[in-house]
Amino acid sequence: MTASDLRALHHGRTPGDPLVLPGPWDAASARVLADAGFPALATPSAGVAASLGYEDGETPADEMFAAVARIVRAVPVPVTADIEGGYGLAAGELVERLLATGAVGCNLEDTAGGVLVDAGRQADRLAEVRAVAGDALFVNARVDCYVTGVADGTDPAAETLRRARLYTAAGADCVYPIAAPPELFGPLAEALPGQPLNALARPDGPGPRRLGELGATRITFGPGLQRRAMAAVRGIADELRSV
């Protein structure tokens, strides 16, 4: 499967019918999700980290790429990988290592060291990745204004839109305003017509269909599925202890 296959899944969608991409954290969970009929999968860095025994953001690059490669080998559908901020790798090495896993897409976030990266600098980084990768990677540009926070006196909605425009101009295939209020997707979709938008679905928020109606093109879940699975395992463990 190629980046073109993944790219095609994002276009021509109608409101209320977004692309739903569950997040596998290992090969076994990837097989379950692919067998359920999902056309593509999106690995969550936090879920993969937990499966490897790390806190989110602390997985060594080698281990993350190896985990992504195992997931890709396990399924016949396109896989896009959350590679956080890119592990400090230059664009050429980052693209080379990612493509070596078999993944056809990636998330790149605009947070480093717990603070937002300068938007222009991040746009330049995305443009470098695009130039190196060409059409071989579907690039999902994460906008972290609602997770990392913005400077005092800055409107997070306006800053999200500013960054989304810059990242789109830099060649991002999709923009991911993670944890943004659902009502922000309408203005984003209006300001960036035709640009795929990724929404994070959370247990306490609107479901995928509603997020699609609000303007999202693509729905991901972060580590939510892995955490639900671990809660189920905990329930099994509690049952075993009570026998």
Coordinates of N, CA, C and O in Angstrom, one line a residue, residues 36-196:
A36 N -11.1 -6.1 11.3 CA -12.4 -5.5 11.5 C -12.9 -4.7 10.3 O -14.1 -4.3 10.2
G37 N -12.0 -4.4 9.3 CA -12.4 -3.8 8.1 C -11.9 -2.3 7.9 O -12.3 -1.7 7.0
F38 N -11.2 -1.8 8.9 CA -10.7 -0.4 8.7 C -9.7 -0.3 7.6 O -8.8 -1.2 7.5
P39 N -9.8 0.7 6.7 CA -9.0 0.7 5.5 C -7.6 1.2 5.7 O -6.7 1.1 4.8
A40 N -7.3 1.8 6.9 CA -6.0 2.2 7.2 C -5.9 2.4 8.7 O -6.9 2.4 9.4
L41 N -4.6 2.5 9.2 CA -4.4 2.5 10.7 C -3.4 3.7 11.0 O -2.6 4.0 10.2
A42 N -3.5 4.2 12.2 CA -2.7 5.3 12.6 C -2.1 5.0 14.0 O -2.8 5.1 15.0
T43 N -0.8 4.7 14.1 CA -0.2 4.4 15.3 C -0.1 5.6 16.3 O 0.2 6.7 15.8
P44 N -0.4 5.5 17.6 CA -0.3 6.6 18.5 C 1.0 6.4 19.3 O 1.3 5.3 19.8
S45 N 1.8 7.5 19.4 CA 3.1 7.4 20.0 C 2.9 7.0 21.5 O 3.7 6.2 22.0
A46 N 1.9 7.5 22.2 CA 1.7 7.2 23.6 C 1.3 5.8 23.8 O 1.8 5.1 24.7
G47 N 0.5 5.3 22.9 CA 0.1 3.9 23.0 C 1.2 2.9 22.8 O 1.4 1.9 23.5
V48 N 2.0 3.2 21.8 CA 3.2 2.4 21.5 C 4.2 2.5 22.6 O 4.8 1.5 23.1
A49 N 4.4 3.7 23.2 CA 5.3 3.9 24.3 C 4.9 3.0 25.5 O 5.7 2.3 26.1
A50 N 3.6 3.0 25.8 CA 3.1 2.2 26.9 C 3.3 0.7 26.7 O 3.7 0.0 27.6
S51 N 3.1 0.3 25.4 CA 3.4 -1.1 25.1 C 4.8 -1.5 25.3 O 5.1 -2.7 25.5
L52 N 5.7 -0.6 25.1 CA 7.2 -0.8 25.2 C 7.7 -0.5 26.6 O 8.9 -0.7 26.9
G53 N 6.9 -0.1 27.5 CA 7.3 0.2 28.9 C 7.8 1.6 29.1 O 8.6 1.8 30.1
Y54 N 7.5 2.6 28.2 CA 8.0 3.9 28.3 C 6.8 4.9 28.6 O 5.7 4.6 28.3
E55 N 7.1 6.0 29.2 CA 6.2 7.1 29.3 C 6.1 7.8 27.9 O 7.0 7.7 27.1
D56 N 5.0 8.5 27.7 CA 4.8 9.2 26.4 C 6.0 10.2 26.2 O 6.3 10.9 27.1
G57 N 6.5 10.2 25.0 CA 7.6 11.1 24.7 C 9.0 10.6 25.1 O 10.0 11.3 24.8
E58 N 9.1 9.4 25.7 CA 10.4 8.9 26.1 C 10.9 7.7 25.4 O 11.9 7.1 25.7
T59 N 10.2 7.3 24.3 CA 10.6 6.1 23.6 C 11.8 6.5 22.7 O 11.7 7.4 21.9
P60 N 12.9 5.7 22.8 CA 14.0 5.9 21.9 C 13.6 5.8 20.4 O 12.7 4.9 20.1
A61 N 14.1 6.5 19.5 CA 13.8 6.5 18.1 C 13.9 5.1 17.5 O 13.0 4.6 16.8
D62 N 15.0 4.4 17.9 CA 15.2 3.0 17.3 C 14.0 2.1 17.7 O 13.5 1.3 16.8
E63 N 13.6 2.2 18.9 CA 12.5 1.3 19.4 C 11.1 1.7 18.7 O 10.3 0.9 18.4
M64 N 10.9 3.0 18.6 CA 9.7 3.5 17.9 C 9.6 3.0 16.5 O 8.6 2.4 16.0
F65 N 10.7 3.2 15.7 CA 10.7 2.8 14.3 C 10.5 1.2 14.2 O 9.9 0.7 13.3
A66 N 11.2 0.5 15.2 CA 11.1 -1.0 15.1 C 9.6 -1.4 15.4 O 9.1 -2.3 14.8
A67 N 9.0 -0.7 16.3 CA 7.6 -1.0 16.7 C 6.7 -0.7 15.5 O 5.7 -1.5 15.2
V68 N 6.9 0.4 14.8 CA 6.1 0.7 13.6 C 6.3 -0.3 12.6 O 5.3 -0.8 11.9
A69 N 7.5 -0.8 12.4 CA 7.8 -1.8 11.3 C 7.1 -3.1 11.6 O 6.5 -3.7 10.7
R70 N 7.0 -3.5 12.9 CA 6.3 -4.7 13.2 C 4.8 -4.6 12.9 O 4.1 -5.5 12.4
I71 N 4.2 -3.4 13.2 CA 2.8 -3.2 12.9 C 2.5 -3.2 11.4 O 1.6 -3.8 11.0
V72 N 3.4 -2.5 10.7 CA 3.2 -2.5 9.2 C 3.3 -3.9 8.6 O 2.5 -4.3 7.8
R73 N 4.2 -4.7 9.1 CA 4.4 -6.1 8.6 C 3.1 -6.9 8.9 O 2.9 -7.9 8.2
A74 N 2.4 -6.6 9.9 CA 1.3 -7.4 10.4 C 0.0 -7.2 9.6 O -0.9 -8.1 9.7
V75 N -0.1 -6.2 8.8 CA -1.4 -5.8 8.2 C -1.3 -5.5 6.7 O -0.2 -5.1 6.3
P76 N -2.4 -5.7 6.0 CA -2.3 -5.4 4.5 C -2.8 -4.0 4.2 O -3.1 -3.7 3.0
V77 N -3.1 -3.2 5.2 CA -3.6 -1.8 4.9 C -2.5 -0.8 5.2 O -1.6 -1.0 5.9
P78 N -2.7 0.4 4.7 CA -1.7 1.5 4.9 C -1.6 1.9 6.4 O -2.6 1.9 7.1
V79 N -0.4 2.2 6.8 CA -0.2 2.6 8.2 C 0.5 3.9 8.2 O 1.5 4.1 7.5
T80 N 0.0 4.8 9.0 CA 0.6 6.1 9.2 C 1.1 6.1 10.7 O 0.4 5.6 11.6
A81 N 2.3 6.7 10.9 CA 2.9 6.6 12.2 C 3.1 7.9 12.9 O 3.5 8.9 12.3
D82 N 2.8 7.9 14.2 CA 3.0 9.1 15.0 C 4.5 9.1 15.4 O 4.9 8.2 16.2
I83 N 5.3 10.0 14.9 CA 6.7 10.0 15.2 C 7.1 11.3 16.0 O 8.2 11.8 15.9
E84 N 6.1 11.7 16.7 CA 6.3 12.8 17.7 C 6.9 14.0 16.9 O 6.4 14.4 15.9
G85 N 8.0 14.6 17.5 CA 8.6 15.7 16.8 C 9.7 15.4 15.8 O 10.4 16.2 15.3
G86 N 9.9 14.0 15.6 CA 10.9 13.6 14.7 C 12.2 13.2 15.3 O 13.2 13.0 14.6
Y87 N 12.3 13.2 16.6 CA 13.5 12.6 17.3 C 14.8 13.4 17.0 O 15.9 12.8 17.1
G88 N 14.7 14.6 16.6 CA 15.9 15.4 16.4 C 16.6 15.0 15.1 O 17.7 15.5 14.9
L89 N 16.0 14.2 14.3 CA 16.6 13.7 13.1 C 16.5 14.8 11.9 O 15.4 15.4 11.8
A90 N 17.5 14.9 11.1 CA 17.4 15.8 9.9 C 16.3 15.2 9.0 O 16.0 14.0 9.0
A91 N 15.7 16.0 8.2 CA 14.6 15.6 7.3 C 15.0 14.3 6.5 O 14.2 13.4 6.4
G92 N 16.2 14.3 5.9 CA 16.5 13.2 5.1 C 16.6 11.9 5.8 O 16.1 10.9 5.4
E93 N 17.2 11.9 7.0 CA 17.3 10.7 7.8 C 15.9 10.3 8.3 O 15.6 9.1 8.4
L94 N 15.1 11.2 8.7 CA 13.8 10.9 9.2 C 13.0 10.2 8.2 O 12.3 9.2 8.5
V95 N 12.9 10.8 7.0 CA 12.2 10.2 5.9 C 12.7 8.8 5.6 O 11.9 7.9 5.4
E96 N 14.0 8.7 5.5 CA 14.6 7.4 5.1 C 14.2 6.3 6.2 O 13.8 5.2 5.8
R97 N 14.3 6.7 7.4 CA 14.0 5.7 8.5 C 12.5 5.3 8.5 O 12.2 4.2 8.8
L98 N 11.7 6.3 8.3 CA 10.3 6.1 8.3 C 9.9 5.2 7.2 O 9.1 4.2 7.3
L99 N 10.3 5.5 6.0 CA 10.0 4.7 4.8 C 10.5 3.3 5.0 O 9.9 2.3 4.5
A100 N 11.6 3.1 5.6 CA 12.2 1.8 5.9 C 11.3 0.9 6.7 O 11.3 -0.3 6.6
T101 N 10.4 1.5 7.5 CA 9.5 0.7 8.3 C 8.3 0.2 7.5 O 7.6 -0.7 7.9
G102 N 8.1 0.8 6.3 CA 6.9 0.5 5.5 C 5.8 1.4 5.7 O 4.8 1.3 5.0
A103 N 5.9 2.3 6.7 CA 4.8 3.3 6.9 C 4.7 4.2 5.7 O 5.7 4.5 5.0
V104 N 3.5 4.7 5.4 CA 3.3 5.6 4.3 C 2.8 6.9 4.7 O 2.5 7.8 3.8
G105 N 2.8 7.2 6.0 CA 2.4 8.5 6.5 C 3.0 8.7 7.9 O 3.5 7.8 8.5
C106 N 2.9 10.0 8.3 CA 3.4 10.3 9.7 C 2.7 11.5 10.2 O 2.1 12.3 9.5
N107 N 2.7 11.6 11.6 CA 2.4 12.8 12.3 C 3.7 13.5 12.7 O 4.6 12.8 13.2
L108 N 3.7 14.8 12.5 CA 4.8 15.5 13.1 C 4.3 16.7 13.9 O 3.5 17.5 13.4
E109 N 4.6 16.7 15.2 CA 4.0 17.7 16.1 C 4.9 18.9 16.2 O 6.1 18.9 15.8
D110 N 4.3 20.0 16.6 CA 5.1 21.3 16.7 C 5.4 21.7 18.1 O 5.4 22.9 18.5
T111 N 5.7 20.7 18.9 CA 6.1 20.9 20.3 C 7.5 20.3 20.5 O 7.8 19.2 20.0
A112 N 8.4 21.0 21.2 CA 9.7 20.5 21.5 C 10.1 21.0 22.8 O 10.0 22.2 23.1
G113 N 10.5 20.1 23.7 CA 10.9 20.5 25.0 C 9.8 21.1 25.8 O 10.1 21.9 26.7
G114 N 8.6 20.7 25.5 CA 7.4 21.2 26.3 C 6.9 22.5 25.9 O 6.0 23.1 26.5
V115 N 7.5 23.1 24.8 CA 7.0 24.4 24.3 C 6.7 24.3 22.8 O 7.3 23.5 22.1
L116 N 5.8 25.2 22.3 CA 5.5 25.3 20.9 C 6.8 25.7 20.1 O 7.4 26.7 20.5
V117 N 7.0 25.0 19.0 CA 8.1 25.4 18.1 C 7.6 26.7 17.4 O 6.4 26.8 17.1
D118 N 8.5 27.6 17.1 CA 8.2 28.7 16.2 C 7.5 28.2 15.0 O 7.9 27.3 14.3
A119 N 6.3 28.8 14.6 CA 5.5 28.4 13.5 C 6.3 28.4 12.2 O 6.2 27.5 11.4
G120 N 7.0 29.4 11.9 CA 7.8 29.5 10.7 C 8.9 28.4 10.6 O 9.1 27.8 9.6
R121 N 9.5 28.2 11.8 CA 10.5 27.1 11.8 C 9.9 25.8 11.5 O 10.4 24.9 10.8
Q122 N 8.7 25.5 12.1 CA 8.0 24.2 11.9 C 7.6 24.1 10.4 O 7.7 23.0 9.9
A123 N 7.1 25.2 9.9 CA 6.7 25.2 8.5 C 7.9 24.8 7.6 O 7.8 24.0 6.6
D124 N 9.1 25.4 7.9 CA 10.3 25.1 7.1 C 10.6 23.6 7.3 O 11.1 22.9 6.3
R125 N 10.5 23.0 8.5 CA 10.8 21.6 8.7 C 9.8 20.7 7.9 O 10.2 19.8 7.2
L126 N 8.5 21.1 7.9 CA 7.6 20.3 7.1 C 7.9 20.4 5.6 O 7.8 19.4 4.9
A127 N 8.3 21.6 5.1 CA 8.7 21.7 3.7 C 9.9 20.9 3.4 O 9.9 20.3 2.3
E128 N 10.8 20.8 4.3 CA 12.0 19.9 4.1 C 11.6 18.5 4.0 O 12.1 17.7 3.1
V129 N 10.7 18.0 4.9 CA 10.3 16.6 4.8 C 9.5 16.4 3.5 O 9.7 15.4 2.9
R130 N 8.7 17.3 3.1 CA 7.9 17.2 1.9 C 8.9 17.1 0.7 O 8.7 16.3 -0.2
A131 N 9.9 17.9 0.7 CA 10.9 18.0 -0.4 C 11.6 16.6 -0.5 O 11.8 16.1 -1.6
V132 N 12.0 16.1 0.6 CA 12.7 14.8 0.6 C 11.8 13.6 0.2 O 12.2 12.8 -0.6
A133 N 10.6 13.6 0.8 CA 9.7 12.5 0.6 C 9.0 12.5 -0.7 O 8.6 11.5 -1.2
G134 N 8.8 13.7 -1.2 CA 7.9 13.8 -2.4 C 6.5 13.3 -2.1 O 6.0 13.7 -1.0
D135 N 6.0 12.5 -2.9 CA 4.6 11.9 -2.7 C 4.7 10.6 -1.9 O 3.6 10.0 -1.7
A136 N 5.8 10.2 -1.4 CA 6.0 8.9 -0.8 C 5.4 8.9 0.6 O 5.3 7.8 1.2
L137 N 5.2 10.0 1.2 CA 4.7 10.1 2.6 C 3.4 11.0 2.6 O 3.4 12.1 2.0
F138 N 2.4 10.6 3.4 CA 1.3 11.4 3.7 C 1.7 12.1 5.0 O 1.8 11.5 6.1
V139 N 1.8 13.5 5.0 CA 2.3 14.2 6.1 C 1.1 14.9 6.9 O 0.4 15.7 6.3
N140 N 1.0 14.5 8.1 CA -0.1 15.1 9.0 C 0.6 16.0 10.0 O 1.3 15.6 10.8
A141 N 0.3 17.3 9.8 CA 1.0 18.3 10.6 C 0.2 18.6 11.9 O -0.9 19.2 11.8
R142 N 0.7 18.2 13.0 CA 0.0 18.4 14.3 C 0.2 19.8 14.8 O 1.3 20.4 14.7
V143 N -0.9 20.4 15.2 CA -0.9 21.8 15.8 C -1.2 21.7 17.3 O -2.3 21.2 17.6
D144 N -0.3 22.0 18.1 CA -0.4 21.7 19.6 C -0.9 22.9 20.5 O -0.7 22.8 21.7
C145 N -1.5 23.9 19.9 CA -1.9 25.1 20.7 C -2.7 24.7 21.9 O -2.7 25.3 22.9
Y146 N -3.6 23.7 21.7 CA -4.5 23.4 22.8 C -4.0 22.3 23.7 O -4.6 21.9 24.7
V147 N -2.8 21.8 23.5 CA -2.2 20.8 24.3 C -1.0 21.4 25.1 O -0.9 21.4 26.3
T148 N -0.1 22.0 24.3 CA 1.1 22.6 24.9 C 0.8 24.0 25.5 O 1.4 24.4 26.5
G149 N -0.1 24.7 24.8 CA -0.5 26.1 25.3 C 0.2 27.1 24.5 O 1.2 26.9 23.8
V150 N -0.4 28.3 24.5 CA 0.2 29.4 23.7 C 0.6 30.5 24.7 O 0.3 30.5 25.9
A151 N 1.3 31.5 24.1 CA 1.8 32.6 25.0 C 0.7 33.4 25.5 O -0.4 33.5 24.9
D152 N 0.9 34.0 26.7 CA -0.1 34.8 27.3 C -0.5 35.9 26.3 O 0.3 36.5 25.6
G153 N -1.8 36.1 26.3 CA -2.4 37.1 25.4 C -2.6 36.7 24.0 O -3.1 37.4 23.1
T154 N -2.3 35.4 23.7 CA -2.5 34.9 22.3 C -3.8 34.1 22.3 O -4.0 33.3 23.2
D155 N -4.6 34.3 21.3 CA -5.8 33.5 21.1 C -5.5 32.2 20.5 O -5.0 32.1 19.4
P156 N -5.7 31.1 21.2 CA -5.3 29.7 20.7 C -6.0 29.4 19.4 O -5.5 28.7 18.5
A157 N -7.3 29.8 19.2 CA -8.0 29.6 18.0 C -7.3 30.3 16.8 O -7.1 29.7 15.7
A158 N -7.0 31.6 17.0 CA -6.3 32.3 15.9 C -5.0 31.8 15.6 O -4.5 31.7 14.5
E159 N -4.2 31.4 16.7 CA -2.9 30.8 16.5 C -3.0 29.4 15.8 O -2.1 29.1 14.9
T160 N -4.0 28.7 16.1 CA -4.2 27.4 15.4 C -4.4 27.6 14.0 O -3.8 26.9 13.1
L161 N -5.3 28.5 13.6 CA -5.6 28.8 12.2 C -4.3 29.3 11.5 O -4.0 28.9 10.4
R162 N -3.6 30.2 12.2 CA -2.3 30.7 11.5 C -1.4 29.6 11.2 O -0.8 29.5 10.1
R163 N -1.2 28.7 12.2 CA -0.3 27.6 12.0 C -0.8 26.6 10.9 O 0.0 26.1 10.1
A164 N -2.1 26.4 10.9 CA -2.7 25.5 9.9 C -2.4 26.0 8.5 O -2.1 25.3 7.6
R165 N -2.6 27.3 8.3 CA -2.3 27.9 7.0 C -0.8 27.8 6.6 O -0.5 27.4 5.5
L166 N 0.1 28.0 7.6 CA 1.5 27.9 7.3 C 1.9 26.5 6.9 O 2.6 26.2 6.0
Y167 N 1.3 25.5 7.7 CA 1.7 24.1 7.5 C 1.1 23.6 6.2 O 1.7 22.8 5.5
T168 N -0.1 24.1 5.8 CA -0.7 23.7 4.5 C 0.2 24.2 3.4 O 0.4 23.5 2.4
A169 N 0.6 25.5 3.5 CA 1.4 26.1 2.4 C 2.7 25.4 2.3 O 3.3 25.4 1.2
A170 N 3.2 24.8 3.4 CA 4.5 24.1 3.4 C 4.4 22.7 2.8 O 5.4 22.0 2.6
G171 N 3.2 22.3 2.5 CA 3.0 21.0 1.8 C 2.4 19.9 2.7 O 2.4 18.7 2.2
A172 N 1.9 20.2 3.9 CA 1.2 19.2 4.7 C 0.0 18.6 4.0 O -0.8 19.4 3.4
D173 N -0.2 17.3 4.0 CA -1.4 16.7 3.4 C -2.6 16.9 4.3 O -3.7 16.9 3.8
C174 N -2.4 17.1 5.6 CA -3.5 17.1 6.6 C -3.0 18.0 7.7 O -1.8 18.0 8.0
V175 N -3.9 18.6 8.4 CA -3.6 19.4 9.6 C -4.4 18.8 10.8 O -5.6 18.5 10.7
Y176 N -3.7 18.7 11.9 CA -4.2 18.0 13.1 C -4.2 18.9 14.3 O -3.2 18.9 15.1
P177 N -5.2 19.7 14.5 CA -5.3 20.6 15.7 C -5.7 19.7 16.9 O -6.9 19.8 17.3
I178 N -4.8 19.0 17.5 CA -5.1 18.1 18.5 C -5.7 18.7 19.7 O -5.3 19.8 20.2
A179 N -6.8 18.1 20.2 CA -7.5 18.6 21.4 C -8.2 19.9 21.2 O -8.6 20.6 22.2
A180 N -8.3 20.4 20.0 CA -9.0 21.7 19.7 C -10.5 21.5 20.0 O -11.0 20.4 19.8
P181 N -11.2 22.5 20.4 CA -12.6 22.4 20.6 C -13.3 22.0 19.3 O -12.9 22.5 18.2
P182 N -14.3 21.1 19.4 CA -14.9 20.6 18.2 C -15.5 21.7 17.3 O -15.4 21.6 16.1
E183 N -15.9 22.8 17.9 CA -16.5 23.9 17.1 C -15.5 24.7 16.3 O -15.9 25.5 15.4
L184 N -14.2 24.4 16.5 CA -13.2 25.1 15.7 C -13.1 24.5 14.3 O -12.6 25.2 13.4
F185 N -13.6 23.3 14.1 CA -13.4 22.6 12.8 C -14.2 23.3 11.7 O -13.7 23.3 10.6
G186 N -15.3 23.9 12.0 CA -16.1 24.6 11.0 C -15.3 25.8 10.4 O -15.1 25.9 9.2
P187 N -14.8 26.7 11.3 CA -14.0 27.8 10.8 C -12.7 27.3 10.1 O -12.3 27.9 9.1
L188 N -12.1 26.3 10.6 CA -10.9 25.8 9.9 C -11.2 25.3 8.5 O -10.5 25.6 7.6
A189 N -12.3 24.5 8.4 CA -12.7 24.0 7.1 C -13.0 25.1 6.2 O -12.7 25.0 5.0
E190 N -13.6 26.1 6.7 CA -14.0 27.3 5.8 C -12.8 28.0 5.4 O -12.7 28.5 4.2
A191 N -11.8 28.2 6.3 CA -10.6 28.9 5.9 C -9.6 28.1 5.0 O -8.8 28.7 4.3
L192 N -9.7 26.8 5.1 CA -8.8 25.9 4.3 C -9.6 25.0 3.5 O -9.6 23.8 3.7
P193 N -10.4 25.5 2.5 CA -11.2 24.6 1.7 C -10.4 23.5 1.0 O -9.4 23.7 0.4
G194 N -10.9 22.2 1.2 CA -10.3 21.1 0.5 C -9.1 20.5 1.3 O -8.6 19.4 1.0
Q195 N -8.7 21.2 2.4 CA -7.6 20.7 3.2 C -8.1 19.7 4.2 O -9.0 20.0 5.1
P196 N -7.7 18.4 4.2 CA -8.1 17.4 5.2 C -7.7 17.9 6.6 O -6.7 18.5 6.8

